[in-house]
Tab-separated table of C-alpha atoms in Angstrom:
chain	number	residue	atom	x	y	z
X	1	UNK	CA	152.519	142.960	134.252
X	2	UNK	CA	148.882	141.895	134.303
X	3	UNK	CA	147.220	140.891	131.052
X	4	UNK	CA	145.242	143.706	129.419
X	5	UNK	CA	141.488	143.265	128.884
X	6	UNK	CA	138.741	145.414	127.365
X	7	UNK	CA	135.080	145.762	128.322
X	8	UNK	CA	134.006	142.700	126.364
X	9	UNK	CA	136.716	140.613	128.012
X	10	UNK	CA	135.699	141.882	131.452
X	11	UNK	CA	132.061	140.912	130.955
X	12	UNK	CA	133.140	137.400	129.951
X	13	UNK	CA	135.396	137.162	133.013
X	14	UNK	CA	132.586	138.295	135.321
X	15	UNK	CA	130.225	135.787	133.717
X	16	UNK	CA	132.505	132.734	133.852
X	17	UNK	CA	134.821	133.136	136.851
X	18	UNK	CA	133.624	130.952	139.770
X	19	UNK	CA	132.460	132.875	142.822
X	20	UNK	CA	135.213	131.199	144.860
X	21	UNK	CA	137.876	133.054	142.841
X	22	UNK	CA	138.683	136.703	143.493
X	23	UNK	CA	139.190	139.279	140.733
X	24	UNK	CA	141.522	142.287	140.875
X	25	UNK	CA	141.197	145.021	138.222
X	26	UNK	CA	144.130	147.355	137.643
X	27	UNK	CA	143.555	150.583	135.756
X	28	UNK	CA	143.201	154.344	135.623
X	29	UNK	CA	140.474	156.237	137.441
X	30	UNK	CA	137.241	157.071	135.665
X	31	UNK	CA	137.217	154.178	133.163
X	32	UNK	CA	133.994	152.544	134.343
X	33	UNK	CA	135.183	149.654	136.494
X	34	UNK	CA	132.554	150.026	139.204
X	35	UNK	CA	129.744	150.863	136.759
X	36	UNK	CA	130.308	147.749	134.637
X	37	UNK	CA	130.558	145.483	137.682
X	38	UNK	CA	127.454	146.973	139.331
X	39	UNK	CA	125.346	146.793	136.186
X	40	UNK	CA	126.450	143.227	135.365
X	41	UNK	CA	125.542	141.725	138.731
X	42	UNK	CA	122.501	143.845	139.566
X	43	UNK	CA	120.935	142.741	136.271
X	44	UNK	CA	121.218	139.232	137.727
X	45	UNK	CA	119.594	140.318	140.975
X	46	UNK	CA	122.852	140.193	142.961
X	47	UNK	CA	123.534	143.355	144.995
X	48	UNK	CA	126.949	144.985	144.742
X	49	UNK	CA	128.366	146.492	147.936
X	50	UNK	CA	131.084	149.029	147.139
X	51	UNK	CA	133.597	149.774	149.886
X	52	UNK	CA	136.155	152.527	149.325
X	53	UNK	CA	139.085	151.168	151.293
X	54	UNK	CA	141.134	154.338	150.802
X	55	UNK	CA	138.577	156.245	152.877
X	56	UNK	CA	138.675	153.862	155.845
X	57	UNK	CA	140.733	155.082	158.775
X	58	UNK	CA	140.251	152.106	161.094
X	59	UNK	CA	139.755	148.324	160.654
X	60	UNK	CA	136.455	148.741	162.500
X	61	UNK	CA	135.070	150.459	159.403
X	62	UNK	CA	135.523	147.170	157.568
X	63	UNK	CA	135.050	144.419	160.163
X	64	UNK	CA	132.760	146.170	162.659
X	65	UNK	CA	133.284	147.409	166.213
X	66	UNK	CA	134.107	145.171	169.216
X	67	UNK	CA	131.369	144.553	171.737
X	68	UNK	CA	131.235	142.514	174.963
X	69	UNK	CA	128.756	139.635	174.919
X	70	UNK	CA	127.133	139.840	178.384
X	71	UNK	CA	126.126	136.173	178.184
X	72	UNK	CA	129.559	134.720	177.511
X	73	UNK	CA	131.688	137.577	178.808
X	74	UNK	CA	133.655	137.442	175.573
X	75	UNK	CA	134.346	140.184	173.062
X	76	UNK	CA	132.784	139.828	169.630
X	77	UNK	CA	132.581	142.154	166.664
X	78	UNK	CA	129.259	143.750	165.782
X	79	UNK	CA	128.503	143.393	162.063
X	80	UNK	CA	129.381	146.577	160.125
X	81	UNK	CA	126.601	148.591	158.471
X	82	UNK	CA	127.181	147.021	155.059
X	83	UNK	CA	127.312	143.359	156.049
X	84	UNK	CA	124.543	141.218	154.425
X	85	UNK	CA	122.328	139.707	157.114
X	86	UNK	CA	119.798	137.869	154.903
X	87	UNK	CA	122.150	135.043	153.863
X	88	UNK	CA	121.814	135.971	150.180
X	89	UNK	CA	125.007	136.213	148.084
X	90	UNK	CA	126.498	139.608	147.344
X	91	UNK	CA	129.385	141.034	145.364
X	92	UNK	CA	131.811	142.841	147.628
X	93	UNK	CA	133.610	145.457	145.513
X	94	UNK	CA	136.754	146.678	147.265
X	95	UNK	CA	137.644	149.896	145.480
X	96	UNK	CA	140.917	151.810	145.942
X	97	UNK	CA	142.519	148.763	147.570
X	98	UNK	CA	146.042	150.080	147.072
X	99	UNK	CA	145.109	153.319	148.843
X	100	UNK	CA	144.127	151.471	152.029
X	101	UNK	CA	146.061	151.569	155.278
X	102	UNK	CA	148.155	148.454	156.020
X	103	UNK	CA	145.913	147.509	158.960
X	104	UNK	CA	142.878	147.558	156.635
X	105	UNK	CA	144.683	145.306	154.159
X	106	UNK	CA	145.328	142.763	156.907
X	107	UNK	CA	141.576	142.322	157.241
X	108	UNK	CA	141.272	141.923	153.476
X	109	UNK	CA	143.696	138.982	153.653
X	110	UNK	CA	141.207	136.830	155.583
X	111	UNK	CA	138.297	138.104	153.543
X	112	UNK	CA	139.916	137.204	150.224
X	113	UNK	CA	141.003	133.732	151.357
X	114	UNK	CA	138.184	132.506	153.597
X	115	UNK	CA	135.313	134.919	152.843
X	116	UNK	CA	135.365	135.838	156.538
X	117	UNK	CA	135.642	139.041	158.556
X	118	UNK	CA	136.278	138.766	162.294
X	119	UNK	CA	134.956	135.205	162.219
X	120	UNK	CA	131.738	136.113	160.378
X	121	UNK	CA	131.281	134.491	156.948
X	122	UNK	CA	129.865	136.128	153.865
X	123	UNK	CA	126.767	134.351	152.487
X	124	UNK	CA	127.586	131.335	150.281
X	125	UNK	CA	128.104	132.282	146.642
X	126	UNK	CA	129.354	135.773	147.459
X	127	UNK	CA	132.147	137.235	145.379
X	128	UNK	CA	135.099	139.497	146.162
X	129	UNK	CA	136.225	141.891	143.426
X	130	UNK	CA	138.838	144.576	144.018
X	131	UNK	CA	140.145	147.513	142.010
X	132	UNK	CA	143.396	149.437	142.206
X	133	UNK	CA	144.823	152.448	140.408
X	134	UNK	CA	148.134	152.188	138.606
X	135	UNK	CA	150.532	155.014	137.761
X	136	UNK	CA	153.085	157.422	139.171
X	137	UNK	CA	150.444	160.144	139.504
X	138	UNK	CA	148.704	158.308	142.356
X	139	UNK	CA	149.590	158.160	146.059
X	140	UNK	CA	149.460	154.427	146.617
X	141	UNK	CA	150.225	151.707	149.144
X	142	UNK	CA	152.321	148.753	148.042
X	143	UNK	CA	150.330	145.530	148.183
X	144	UNK	CA	151.654	142.413	149.886
X	145	UNK	CA	152.475	139.736	147.254
X	146	UNK	CA	150.617	137.217	149.435
X	147	UNK	CA	147.472	139.345	149.092
X	148	UNK	CA	147.877	139.818	145.339
X	149	UNK	CA	148.360	136.063	144.897
X	150	UNK	CA	144.776	135.528	146.112
X	151	UNK	CA	143.348	137.402	143.116
X	152	UNK	CA	143.097	136.847	139.382
X	153	UNK	CA	144.745	140.061	138.157
X	154	UNK	CA	143.733	141.936	134.986
X	155	UNK	CA	144.776	145.326	133.637
X	156	UNK	CA	141.482	146.876	132.529
X	157	UNK	CA	141.781	149.206	129.527
X	158	UNK	CA	138.484	149.683	127.668
X	159	UNK	CA	138.859	150.748	124.044
X	160	UNK	CA	137.851	154.122	122.649
X	161	UNK	CA	135.255	152.364	120.480
X	162	UNK	CA	133.684	150.776	123.561
X	163	UNK	CA	133.440	154.155	125.261
X	164	UNK	CA	131.878	155.725	122.163
X	165	UNK	CA	129.288	152.949	122.028
X	166	UNK	CA	128.498	153.497	125.715
X	167	UNK	CA	128.312	157.265	125.138
X	168	UNK	CA	125.766	156.841	122.337
X	169	UNK	CA	123.661	154.593	124.569
X	170	UNK	CA	123.738	156.980	127.508
X	171	UNK	CA	122.890	160.346	125.987
X	172	UNK	CA	126.349	161.921	125.896
X	173	UNK	CA	126.290	165.162	123.892
X	174	UNK	CA	126.876	164.499	120.178
X	175	UNK	CA	129.513	167.240	120.070
X	176	UNK	CA	131.619	165.300	122.577
X	177	UNK	CA	131.091	162.037	120.688
X	178	UNK	CA	132.089	163.600	117.374
X	179	UNK	CA	135.209	165.166	118.892
X	180	UNK	CA	136.387	161.877	120.400
X	181	UNK	CA	135.655	160.075	117.127
X	182	UNK	CA	137.937	162.549	115.354
X	183	UNK	CA	140.523	162.771	118.177
X	184	UNK	CA	140.529	159.380	119.952
X	185	UNK	CA	143.797	160.180	121.745
X	186	UNK	CA	141.988	162.941	123.638
X	187	UNK	CA	139.671	160.548	125.476
X	188	UNK	CA	142.180	160.290	128.303
X	189	UNK	CA	145.646	161.631	129.035
X	190	UNK	CA	148.094	160.779	131.771
X	191	UNK	CA	148.666	163.456	134.387
X	192	UNK	CA	152.109	165.061	134.239
X	193	UNK	CA	153.213	164.740	137.862
X	194	UNK	CA	155.825	167.467	137.300
X	195	UNK	CA	153.113	170.072	136.701
X	196	UNK	CA	151.558	169.821	140.143
X	197	UNK	CA	148.479	168.435	141.804
X	198	UNK	CA	145.954	170.700	140.109
X	199	UNK	CA	147.013	170.120	136.506
X	200	UNK	CA	143.899	168.917	134.639
X	201	UNK	CA	143.868	166.319	131.886
X	202	UNK	CA	140.898	164.629	130.201
X	203	UNK	CA	139.558	161.244	131.183
X	204	UNK	CA	136.324	159.375	130.457
X	205	UNK	CA	134.578	160.709	133.536
X	206	UNK	CA	135.616	164.274	132.663
X	207	UNK	CA	134.123	164.045	129.168
X	208	UNK	CA	130.807	163.053	130.721
X	209	UNK	CA	130.989	166.246	132.781
X	210	UNK	CA	131.784	168.258	129.636
X	211	UNK	CA	128.672	166.770	128.052
X	212	UNK	CA	126.663	167.876	131.074
X	213	UNK	CA	128.040	171.407	130.830
X	214	UNK	CA	127.189	171.643	127.145
X	215	UNK	CA	123.651	170.425	127.688
X	216	UNK	CA	123.146	172.836	130.592
X	217	UNK	CA	124.680	175.887	128.887
X	218	UNK	CA	122.617	176.254	125.724
X	219	UNK	CA	121.930	179.878	126.656
X	220	UNK	CA	125.610	180.786	126.989
X	221	UNK	CA	126.624	182.749	123.891
X	222	UNK	CA	130.045	183.843	125.177
X	223	UNK	CA	132.449	181.168	123.878
X	224	UNK	CA	135.260	182.476	126.099
X	225	UNK	CA	133.158	181.848	129.179
X	226	UNK	CA	132.205	178.365	127.962
X	227	UNK	CA	135.885	177.664	127.220
X	228	UNK	CA	136.843	178.570	130.783
X	229	UNK	CA	134.203	176.234	132.175
X	230	UNK	CA	135.398	173.338	130.019
X	231	UNK	CA	139.078	174.065	130.754
X	232	UNK	CA	138.358	173.433	134.422
X	233	UNK	CA	137.207	169.935	133.498
X	234	UNK	CA	139.713	168.700	130.886
X	235	UNK	CA	142.612	171.163	131.008
X	236	UNK	CA	143.689	174.017	128.756
X	237	UNK	CA	145.179	172.035	125.865
X	238	UNK	CA	142.280	169.646	125.342
X	239	UNK	CA	139.701	172.375	125.941
X	240	UNK	CA	141.328	174.532	123.268
X	241	UNK	CA	141.121	171.674	120.753
X	242	UNK	CA	137.520	170.955	121.686
X	243	UNK	CA	136.343	174.578	121.461
X	244	UNK	CA	138.088	174.890	118.093
X	245	UNK	CA	136.257	171.791	116.878
X	246	UNK	CA	132.921	173.369	117.784
X	247	UNK	CA	133.648	176.164	115.314
X	248	UNK	CA	134.797	173.928	112.448
X	249	UNK	CA	132.857	171.813	109.987
X	250	UNK	CA	132.086	168.550	111.668
X	251	UNK	CA	132.602	165.022	110.424
X	252	UNK	CA	129.724	162.943	109.064
X	253	UNK	CA	128.104	160.546	111.492
X	254	UNK	CA	127.341	156.907	110.738
X	255	UNK	CA	123.665	157.662	111.325
X	256	UNK	CA	123.724	160.208	108.499
X	257	UNK	CA	125.369	157.695	106.154
X	258	UNK	CA	122.701	155.086	106.939
X	259	UNK	CA	119.903	157.627	106.536
X	260	UNK	CA	121.067	159.076	103.187
X	261	UNK	CA	124.228	157.654	101.647
X	262	UNK	CA	123.808	159.581	98.391
X	263	UNK	CA	123.958	162.916	100.217
X	264	UNK	CA	127.104	161.785	102.060
X	265	UNK	CA	128.985	160.131	99.186
X	266	UNK	CA	130.942	163.154	97.979
X	267	UNK	CA	132.141	163.991	101.482
X	268	UNK	CA	133.040	160.350	102.167
X	269	UNK	CA	135.257	160.375	99.068
X	270	UNK	CA	137.490	162.983	100.717
X	271	UNK	CA	137.978	160.985	103.928
X	272	UNK	CA	141.220	159.343	104.987
X	273	UNK	CA	141.420	155.771	106.236
X	274	UNK	CA	141.219	156.768	109.947
X	275	UNK	CA	138.041	158.732	109.200
X	276	UNK	CA	136.534	155.824	107.243
X	277	UNK	CA	137.411	153.530	110.181
X	278	UNK	CA	135.349	155.779	112.447
X	279	UNK	CA	132.396	155.556	110.047
X	280	UNK	CA	132.802	151.766	109.790
X	281	UNK	CA	132.591	151.133	113.510
X	282	UNK	CA	129.950	153.808	113.901
X	283	UNK	CA	127.722	151.911	111.456
X	284	UNK	CA	127.973	148.743	113.512
X	285	UNK	CA	127.363	150.685	116.715
X	286	UNK	CA	124.275	152.346	115.215
X	287	UNK	CA	122.898	148.998	114.065
X	288	UNK	CA	123.692	147.485	117.470
X	289	UNK	CA	121.421	150.034	119.127
X	290	UNK	CA	118.535	148.844	116.970
X	291	UNK	CA	116.712	149.821	113.769
X	292	UNK	CA	112.979	150.495	113.809
X	293	UNK	CA	110.793	148.564	111.374
X	294	UNK	CA	109.873	151.789	109.635
X	295	UNK	CA	113.520	152.649	108.966
X	296	UNK	CA	114.791	149.141	108.276
X	297	UNK	CA	114.362	149.174	104.496
X	298	UNK	CA	116.022	152.580	104.024
X	299	UNK	CA	118.872	151.743	106.404
X	300	UNK	CA	119.494	148.445	104.610
X	301	UNK	CA	119.493	150.152	101.218
X	302	UNK	CA	122.017	152.764	102.353
X	303	UNK	CA	124.172	150.123	104.037
X	304	UNK	CA	124.393	148.232	100.730
X	305	UNK	CA	125.288	151.461	98.910
X	306	UNK	CA	128.041	152.168	101.410
X	307	UNK	CA	129.547	148.679	101.087
X	308	UNK	CA	129.387	148.830	97.269
X	309	UNK	CA	131.067	152.232	97.398
X	310	UNK	CA	133.992	150.788	99.372
X	311	UNK	CA	134.247	147.812	97.015
X	312	UNK	CA	134.017	150.024	93.927
X	313	UNK	CA	136.759	152.333	95.150
X	314	UNK	CA	139.141	149.482	95.935
X	315	UNK	CA	139.641	150.633	99.513
X	316	UNK	CA	141.137	147.325	100.641
X	317	UNK	CA	142.138	148.494	104.108
X	318	UNK	CA	138.695	149.965	104.702
X	319	UNK	CA	137.032	146.802	103.385
X	320	UNK	CA	139.112	144.574	105.666
X	321	UNK	CA	138.350	146.832	108.626
X	322	UNK	CA	134.596	146.805	107.965
X	323	UNK	CA	134.499	143.037	107.465
X	324	UNK	CA	136.477	142.379	110.660
X	325	UNK	CA	133.622	143.639	112.872
X	326	UNK	CA	131.234	141.166	111.252
X	327	UNK	CA	133.708	138.294	111.284
X	328	UNK	CA	134.498	138.751	114.977
X	329	UNK	CA	130.837	139.420	115.890
X	330	UNK	CA	131.974	142.504	117.820
X	331	UNK	CA	128.419	143.865	117.711
X	332	UNK	CA	126.080	140.827	117.748
X	333	UNK	CA	122.824	142.765	117.301
X	334	UNK	CA	124.272	144.474	114.234
X	335	UNK	CA	125.260	141.094	112.799
X	336	UNK	CA	121.762	139.773	113.454
X	337	UNK	CA	120.226	142.732	111.609
X	338	UNK	CA	122.484	142.178	108.593
X	339	UNK	CA	121.815	138.433	108.474
X	340	UNK	CA	118.054	138.671	108.970
X	341	UNK	CA	117.014	141.981	107.411
X	342	UNK	CA	119.695	142.888	104.883
X	343	UNK	CA	120.674	139.799	102.921
X	344	UNK	CA	122.311	141.743	100.108
X	345	UNK	CA	124.672	143.363	102.606
X	346	UNK	CA	125.383	139.896	104.026
X	347	UNK	CA	126.344	138.611	100.573
X	348	UNK	CA	128.644	141.574	100.000
X	349	UNK	CA	130.326	141.133	103.382
X	350	UNK	CA	130.840	137.424	102.718
X	351	UNK	CA	132.379	138.450	99.403
X	352	UNK	CA	134.681	140.832	101.259
X	353	UNK	CA	135.794	138.136	103.685
X	354	UNK	CA	136.359	135.583	100.896
X	355	UNK	CA	138.577	138.010	98.972
X	356	UNK	CA	140.746	139.101	101.917
């Protein structure tokens, strides 16, 4: 079994792995593999070429079509449409590798070992990264052990907290964010292969679509109709839970706690440890996204009140959980804010850590 990594681990791997070594990511669909890889390298000015091997019906789609050289009388392969011709390094992202036909995988063997296709070399410094799905619900091709041995293999499983942080950065509807904060197990569910091909279950990509539906359906007043739309995205069970949550009193957000702790204190006192854990990480995520100069003083004051409230109530598990994010520097921008702009909070957190 491959070692399991989260988003933070993956970014470190992408940053430090030499270009001469290949990376293979194993994981479910819709968890952001291609998005993270594309964003990481394109921010560095390195283009990412995504090839969906499961959609290729012939090796020519990958290596190019044969053509007779009239000068030499020999057959050569014309470069395929995607091949870089400017001699600048690229990242070749081979998606759905274990859905590819065996004859396609034979071409990948040479590519992964020698960075060559039909005798034509990728530009120096180019990388090869592949992704495969894993699970009984997929129709997959077994990979040759000799091919797998040419890759560093990691099972990619981003955490719920990482997805929530991404969702807050990317405009996902707050109703979806709040629901996943309260029901983290609903972020993704395995498909029950005994229920048939069209059985729907939620995944990260599906929740993004739910967010889109909510934001596009503000004029829909018929909740039954909205429920049917959402059921088609995440399945009946999860849709029922989500629609029910829309009609119930919602949980406080970390932003509300940082804006006005006093107004939130009574409600916070009724929360269980899992709910406090959501608030804890939400505070760090909110600070990570940045605090304006105009809000900094009020946010710092409410942060101190929140920490003192935890200390005063003797919530040792909550205190340890809150301190762990600072100690591990999980959210570096949040740590920087606390150290530079909220020294009283820093002293309290150091006190927490010293007493653990």
